[in-house]
Amino acid sequence: MKKILYLALSLVLICLLSSAVGAESLTIMHSEPPLTMDPSNHSASYTMAVLYPMYETLTDFNQDNEVIPLLATAWEASADGKTWTYQIRQGVKFHDGSKLDALAVKKSFSRILNPDNGLSSRSRFASVIAKIETPAEYTVKFILKKPYPAFQHLTSIHSGSIVSPAAIDKGNDFLARNAVGTGPYKFKEWKSGERVVMVKNENYWGKVPEVDQLVFKWSSEKSVRVMALQSGEADIIFPVPPAYAKIIKNTPGLTLMEEASDKTEWLALNTLNKPLQSIKVRQALNYATDRQAIIQSLLFGKGTIANSPMGPVSFGYDPDCPAYPYDPEKAKELLAEAGYADGFTLEIAVQEAEANIAEALQGMWSEIGVKVVIHKMEYGLWADEVFSAPENNKGYSVIASWAASLLDADGFLTPLFHTDSFVPASANLGFYSNPEVDKLLDQAANTVDQSKRKEFYSKAQRIIQHDAAHVSLYYANSLAGLNNKVANVWLLSDMLVLRHPTIQE
Amino acid sequence: MSKYIIRKLLMLPVVLLAVSFIIFMILRFIPGDPARLMAGQQATQQDVEMMRTKLGLDENIFIQYADFLQNALQGDLGNSMRSSKPVISEIKSRFPNTMALALSSYTIAVSIGIVSGVLAAVFQYSLFDQAVMFMAILGASTANFWLALIAMNFFSVKLGILPLMGSGSWQHLILPSLSLAFYPTALIARMSRSSMLEIIRQDYIRTAKAKGLGAVIVYCKHALRNACIPIITVVGLHFGVLFGGAVVTETVFNWPGIGRLLIDSVRYRDYPLIQGTVLLTVVMVVLVNFLVDIIIVKIDPRIRLD
């Protein structure tokens, strides 16, 4: 017994000694841990938010989602939209002292493009970029495979972050555990299961940050995140579960930050299920869905009805795309016209966290005679099920959400609705196919004229909406909780953005 | 005794080999594709295939196992698929935390559990006995995450005297170890009471009392020594459970231990990390059982292991 006590005591002491906090520091608490420190090998918005203060891209999105200069000072496209020339900012140093120049930029992109590295964001860049040239010390030329009008969006997304050439030489495993960028904060440590700590970069090319240290932590427990904010153990929490929004709003000293998000929640109707091949049936389900009730009950009002199959923040979104009103009578008529007056059975695959949406639909659709069978699944199982090719696919309709980090319709409509995107190739989960839509999406992707692109995308959205490929449900607002002393932090779609946070007394 | 120890120690590698094979195969047959989960929902099939090759998942499963075994024998359990950190170092960084939590909550559970259980038995049907049994039923039937949340809200948010979560100081250990101790305390108290009650009705206790021995000596020396054999068995068994199963407590308190590591790695089907944590848990369970056997022999000379 005595021995055990001594052991316990000494272990406690070890824990005590390993603690280290100090200086002016901000603690941010997310719901998920970061997956990696490699910006080009993941697509998780919480991982992005952690890497964002440390890594920078050639161009960036501002608060209004417009593209602005960052590591590139200027850029231009050739008339045919196939050559993009970027002027690189001079006098910028990476955290390890390496110099930022055209060669470093080329090396960083070449790492992504090289198939041997097997990085998850490769195809996004490799499908567009044919060649990179460095005509001058601070000039980089991207020669594209085809005109790509949203290229400045592509150089703004986090996975195109510029990585130190010296760090690249240390290999991918090194970059998975360490961050070496040009950002205002330098990587200090990643203690798995605990925290990621970064300290301010005194040699930052821009304004040196005011806050000395950022600490990212995470807890999957919603109530714990809220308590952390209340007790002062976290200065920022993201996301805030809608059920707790009111508590934070009403607590003195705390602020609730609320922003429209690009994240679109939907049910992909699987056309392998025979009744769902009929447009009328799919429309009927859309009419039978009381979206406002779902938003009220599940989101506590913190969201808006999805009027389009794509997110409202991305370029190309059509705010006038008509939403389906709640009209169960009309739904019944349509079902009868389609020959399913007595209803049919629809099976839904859903992850546990979103099962309440499926249950809401189950209730609403039972009123028009549609029987919903819910398959609640753990994440890995769900991904196996919904990404299976037609020959193995069980024909489940799928509840999921989508947000395009590209903030462009191309990152939304093409993967979800193009015929070439049938799973498992990409994410057309319901095998929706309309040649007209395919043509519009292809045209838009090959046009440089932004107003024309907008037109193409608007048409495509309206057709998809009319065809009712999805039951588009809602855009949930992004909610963050902040201690009042924190400033200069904002939400961009579904990501918490902080590069230059400040603390006010 | 020494024969027994040697035999047990020789069994350990065999047990580990069998467990490693079972775990390795089960992981690869359960649904969930690590390549897809790593690449993310927005990845194209091409990305996923590339990831699969990179993770070495396109090889024959038996070749994969042979590779794993060969590396494991050299002390290399591979790298976490997700973070690329070596599995050994991931476990090493978590192990002391789990140990600290397990030992501190066990110290609480064993001391409070045995003392209150024994006293409850000695003063059977007293108010104290009834209070202890009430607490024991409460402890055994209260969900510990619920208790944890209530305690966090009270001590950290309302009073602000204890850290809410995380690790780093002994104060951080208080709430998680108390909430983790709740259930085993109840279990041990009930166990101690019932096994003590059985013993104190026996003839030799009556004889000891009749000889005029003091109550403390009778109960603590003569009775407890016999009563504690079932208690130690339960404590030992539960320790193994606790070691791999403090998942909920670790999650709620953000305690960086083995349980949370396991849960996170299951979500992403991080095969090497799951294998590593399960193997470690097996080693711990085997060792604790082994220790329990030895302690019991020490206490009760009638029991022979050989």
mmCIF file of N, CA and C in Angstrom, chain B residues 150-199:
data_model
loop_
_atom_site.group_PDB
_atom_site.id
_atom_site.type_symbol
_atom_site.label_atom_id
_atom_site.label_comp_id
_atom_site.label_asym_id
_atom_site.label_seq_id
_atom_site.Cartn_x
_atom_site.Cartn_y
_atom_site.Cartn_z
ATOM 1 N N ILE B 150 -21.597 17.497 -12.968
ATOM 2 C CA ILE B 150 -22.124 18.247 -11.839
ATOM 3 C C ILE B 150 -20.960 18.792 -10.989
ATOM 4 N N ALA B 151 -19.990 17.921 -10.733
ATOM 5 C CA ALA B 151 -18.854 18.339 -9.917
ATOM 6 C C ALA B 151 -18.069 19.453 -10.599
ATOM 7 N N MET B 152 -17.889 19.337 -11.914
ATOM 8 C CA MET B 152 -17.162 20.372 -12.643
ATOM 9 C C MET B 152 -17.869 21.713 -12.528
ATOM 10 N N ASN B 153 -19.178 21.664 -12.743
ATOM 11 C CA ASN B 153 -19.940 22.894 -12.702
ATOM 12 C C ASN B 153 -19.847 23.536 -11.317
ATOM 13 N N PHE B 154 -19.889 22.698 -10.284
ATOM 14 C CA PHE B 154 -19.876 23.239 -8.925
ATOM 15 C C PHE B 154 -18.482 23.740 -8.517
ATOM 16 N N PHE B 155 -17.496 22.877 -8.634
ATOM 17 C CA PHE B 155 -16.162 23.232 -8.117
ATOM 18 C C PHE B 155 -15.376 24.175 -9.024
ATOM 19 N N SER B 156 -15.578 24.064 -10.334
ATOM 20 C CA SER B 156 -14.768 24.890 -11.231
ATOM 21 C C SER B 156 -15.480 26.145 -11.695
ATOM 22 N N VAL B 157 -16.735 25.976 -12.123
ATOM 23 C CA VAL B 157 -17.431 27.139 -12.667
ATOM 24 C C VAL B 157 -17.984 28.008 -11.544
ATOM 25 N N LYS B 158 -18.709 27.397 -10.603
ATOM 26 C CA LYS B 158 -19.337 28.184 -9.542
ATOM 27 C C LYS B 158 -18.328 28.669 -8.505
ATOM 28 N N LEU B 159 -17.552 27.727 -7.960
ATOM 29 C CA LEU B 159 -16.626 28.109 -6.892
ATOM 30 C C LEU B 159 -15.261 28.549 -7.427
ATOM 31 N N GLY B 160 -14.881 28.001 -8.551
ATOM 32 C CA GLY B 160 -13.599 28.372 -9.142
ATOM 33 C C GLY B 160 -12.399 27.939 -8.322
ATOM 34 N N ILE B 161 -12.507 26.840 -7.586
ATOM 35 C CA ILE B 161 -11.374 26.436 -6.753
ATOM 36 C C ILE B 161 -10.572 25.279 -7.352
ATOM 37 N N LEU B 162 -11.138 24.619 -8.343
ATOM 38 C CA LEU B 162 -10.394 23.507 -8.953
ATOM 39 C C LEU B 162 -10.382 23.691 -10.464
ATOM 40 N N PRO B 163 -9.299 23.258 -11.107
ATOM 41 C CA PRO B 163 -9.289 23.373 -12.571
ATOM 42 C C PRO B 163 -10.368 22.481 -13.184
ATOM 43 N N LEU B 164 -10.952 22.969 -14.259
ATOM 44 C CA LEU B 164 -12.067 22.278 -14.876
ATOM 45 C C LEU B 164 -11.621 20.982 -15.523
ATOM 46 N N MET B 165 -10.497 21.046 -16.218
ATOM 47 C CA MET B 165 -10.112 19.888 -17.020
ATOM 48 C C MET B 165 -8.661 20.004 -17.424
ATOM 49 N N GLY B 166 -8.204 19.002 -18.150
ATOM 50 C CA GLY B 166 -6.832 19.004 -18.601
ATOM 51 C C GLY B 166 -5.932 18.393 -17.551
ATOM 52 N N SER B 167 -4.624 18.535 -17.748
ATOM 53 C CA SER B 167 -3.696 17.960 -16.799
ATOM 54 C C SER B 167 -2.581 18.975 -16.570
ATOM 55 N N GLY B 168 -1.685 18.690 -15.657
ATOM 56 C CA GLY B 168 -0.580 19.611 -15.449
ATOM 57 C C GLY B 168 -0.254 19.837 -13.984
ATOM 58 N N SER B 169 -1.198 19.602 -13.090
ATOM 59 C CA SER B 169 -0.874 19.788 -11.679
ATOM 60 C C SER B 169 -1.684 18.791 -10.859
ATOM 61 N N TRP B 170 -1.387 18.682 -9.570
ATOM 62 C CA TRP B 170 -2.134 17.718 -8.764
ATOM 63 C C TRP B 170 -3.581 18.141 -8.598
ATOM 64 N N GLN B 171 -3.830 19.455 -8.697
ATOM 65 C CA GLN B 171 -5.221 19.899 -8.586
ATOM 66 C C GLN B 171 -6.059 19.336 -9.731
ATOM 67 N N HIS B 172 -5.395 19.212 -10.896
ATOM 68 C CA HIS B 172 -6.114 18.676 -12.050
ATOM 69 C C HIS B 172 -6.585 17.247 -11.817
ATOM 70 N N LEU B 173 -5.908 16.585 -10.890
ATOM 71 C CA LEU B 173 -6.195 15.170 -10.673
ATOM 72 C C LEU B 173 -7.402 14.955 -9.755
ATOM 73 N N ILE B 174 -7.743 15.985 -8.984
ATOM 74 C CA ILE B 174 -8.740 15.779 -7.934
ATOM 75 C C ILE B 174 -10.112 15.367 -8.470
ATOM 76 N N LEU B 175 -10.680 16.203 -9.332
ATOM 77 C CA LEU B 175 -12.030 15.891 -9.805
ATOM 78 C C LEU B 175 -12.101 14.580 -10.581
ATOM 79 N N PRO B 176 -11.188 14.379 -11.563
ATOM 80 C CA PRO B 176 -11.304 13.106 -12.282
ATOM 81 C C PRO B 176 -11.116 11.889 -11.375
ATOM 82 N N SER B 177 -10.174 11.946 -10.440
ATOM 83 C CA SER B 177 -9.973 10.728 -9.651
ATOM 84 C C SER B 177 -11.125 10.506 -8.678
ATOM 85 N N LEU B 178 -11.715 11.594 -8.164
ATOM 86 C CA LEU B 178 -12.886 11.419 -7.304
ATOM 87 C C LEU B 178 -14.051 10.822 -8.084
ATOM 88 N N SER B 179 -14.274 11.346 -9.272
ATOM 89 C CA SER B 179 -15.442 10.850 -9.998
ATOM 90 C C SER B 179 -15.196 9.428 -10.487
ATOM 91 N N LEU B 180 -13.946 9.128 -10.795
ATOM 92 C CA LEU B 180 -13.635 7.758 -11.214
ATOM 93 C C LEU B 180 -13.692 6.800 -10.032
ATOM 94 N N ALA B 181 -13.422 7.329 -8.832
ATOM 95 C CA ALA B 181 -13.373 6.472 -7.645
ATOM 96 C C ALA B 181 -14.767 6.102 -7.150
ATOM 97 N N PHE B 182 -15.753 6.859 -7.547
ATOM 98 C CA PHE B 182 -17.094 6.685 -6.995
ATOM 99 C C PHE B 182 -17.609 5.256 -7.112
ATOM 100 N N TYR B 183 -17.544 4.727 -8.313
ATOM 101 C CA TYR B 183 -18.080 3.391 -8.529
ATOM 102 C C TYR B 183 -17.276 2.311 -7.791
ATOM 103 N N PRO B 184 -15.950 2.243 -7.979
ATOM 104 C CA PRO B 184 -15.200 1.203 -7.252
ATOM 105 C C PRO B 184 -15.293 1.342 -5.734
ATOM 106 N N THR B 185 -15.412 2.564 -5.218
ATOM 107 C CA THR B 185 -15.583 2.723 -3.765
ATOM 108 C C THR B 185 -16.839 1.999 -3.310
ATOM 109 N N ALA B 186 -17.907 2.230 -4.056
ATOM 110 C CA ALA B 186 -19.176 1.584 -3.714
ATOM 111 C C ALA B 186 -19.044 0.066 -3.784
ATOM 112 N N LEU B 187 -18.400 -0.371 -4.857
ATOM 113 C CA LEU B 187 -18.236 -1.806 -5.067
ATOM 114 C C LEU B 187 -17.433 -2.429 -3.925
ATOM 115 N N ILE B 188 -16.313 -1.780 -3.588
ATOM 116 C CA ILE B 188 -15.437 -2.322 -2.550
ATOM 117 C C ILE B 188 -16.123 -2.271 -1.185
ATOM 118 N N ALA B 189 -16.867 -1.209 -0.926
ATOM 119 C CA ALA B 189 -17.570 -1.097 0.357
ATOM 120 C C ALA B 189 -18.569 -2.245 0.519
ATOM 121 N N ARG B 190 -19.326 -2.504 -0.518
ATOM 122 C CA ARG B 190 -20.317 -3.591 -0.431
ATOM 123 C C ARG B 190 -19.639 -4.946 -0.262
ATOM 124 N N MET B 191 -18.582 -5.107 -1.044
ATOM 125 C CA MET B 191 -17.841 -6.362 -0.996
ATOM 126 C C MET B 191 -17.232 -6.574 0.397
ATOM 127 N N SER B 192 -16.629 -5.504 0.935
ATOM 128 C CA SER B 192 -15.983 -5.602 2.244
ATOM 129 C C SER B 192 -17.014 -5.921 3.313
ATOM 130 N N ARG B 193 -18.143 -5.261 3.215
ATOM 131 C CA ARG B 193 -19.177 -5.473 4.227
ATOM 132 C C ARG B 193 -19.633 -6.920 4.217
ATOM 133 N N SER B 194 -19.977 -7.421 3.023
ATOM 134 C CA SER B 194 -20.552 -8.763 3.005
ATOM 135 C C SER B 194 -19.515 -9.825 3.369
ATOM 136 N N SER B 195 -18.278 -9.652 2.917
ATOM 137 C CA SER B 195 -17.329 -10.712 3.245
ATOM 138 C C SER B 195 -16.896 -10.617 4.712
ATOM 139 N N MET B 196 -16.931 -9.415 5.246
ATOM 140 C CA MET B 196 -16.623 -9.227 6.665
ATOM 141 C C MET B 196 -17.734 -9.849 7.534
ATOM 142 N N LEU B 197 -18.971 -9.626 7.115
ATOM 143 C CA LEU B 197 -20.098 -10.172 7.870
ATOM 144 C C LEU B 197 -20.017 -11.686 7.971
ATOM 145 N N GLU B 198 -19.608 -12.287 6.857
ATOM 146 C CA GLU B 198 -19.505 -13.734 6.810
ATOM 147 C C GLU B 198 -18.465 -14.215 7.824
ATOM 148 N N ILE B 199 -17.346 -13.505 7.873
ATOM 149 C CA ILE B 199 -16.231 -13.923 8.715
ATOM 150 C C ILE B 199 -16.535 -13.726 10.209
#
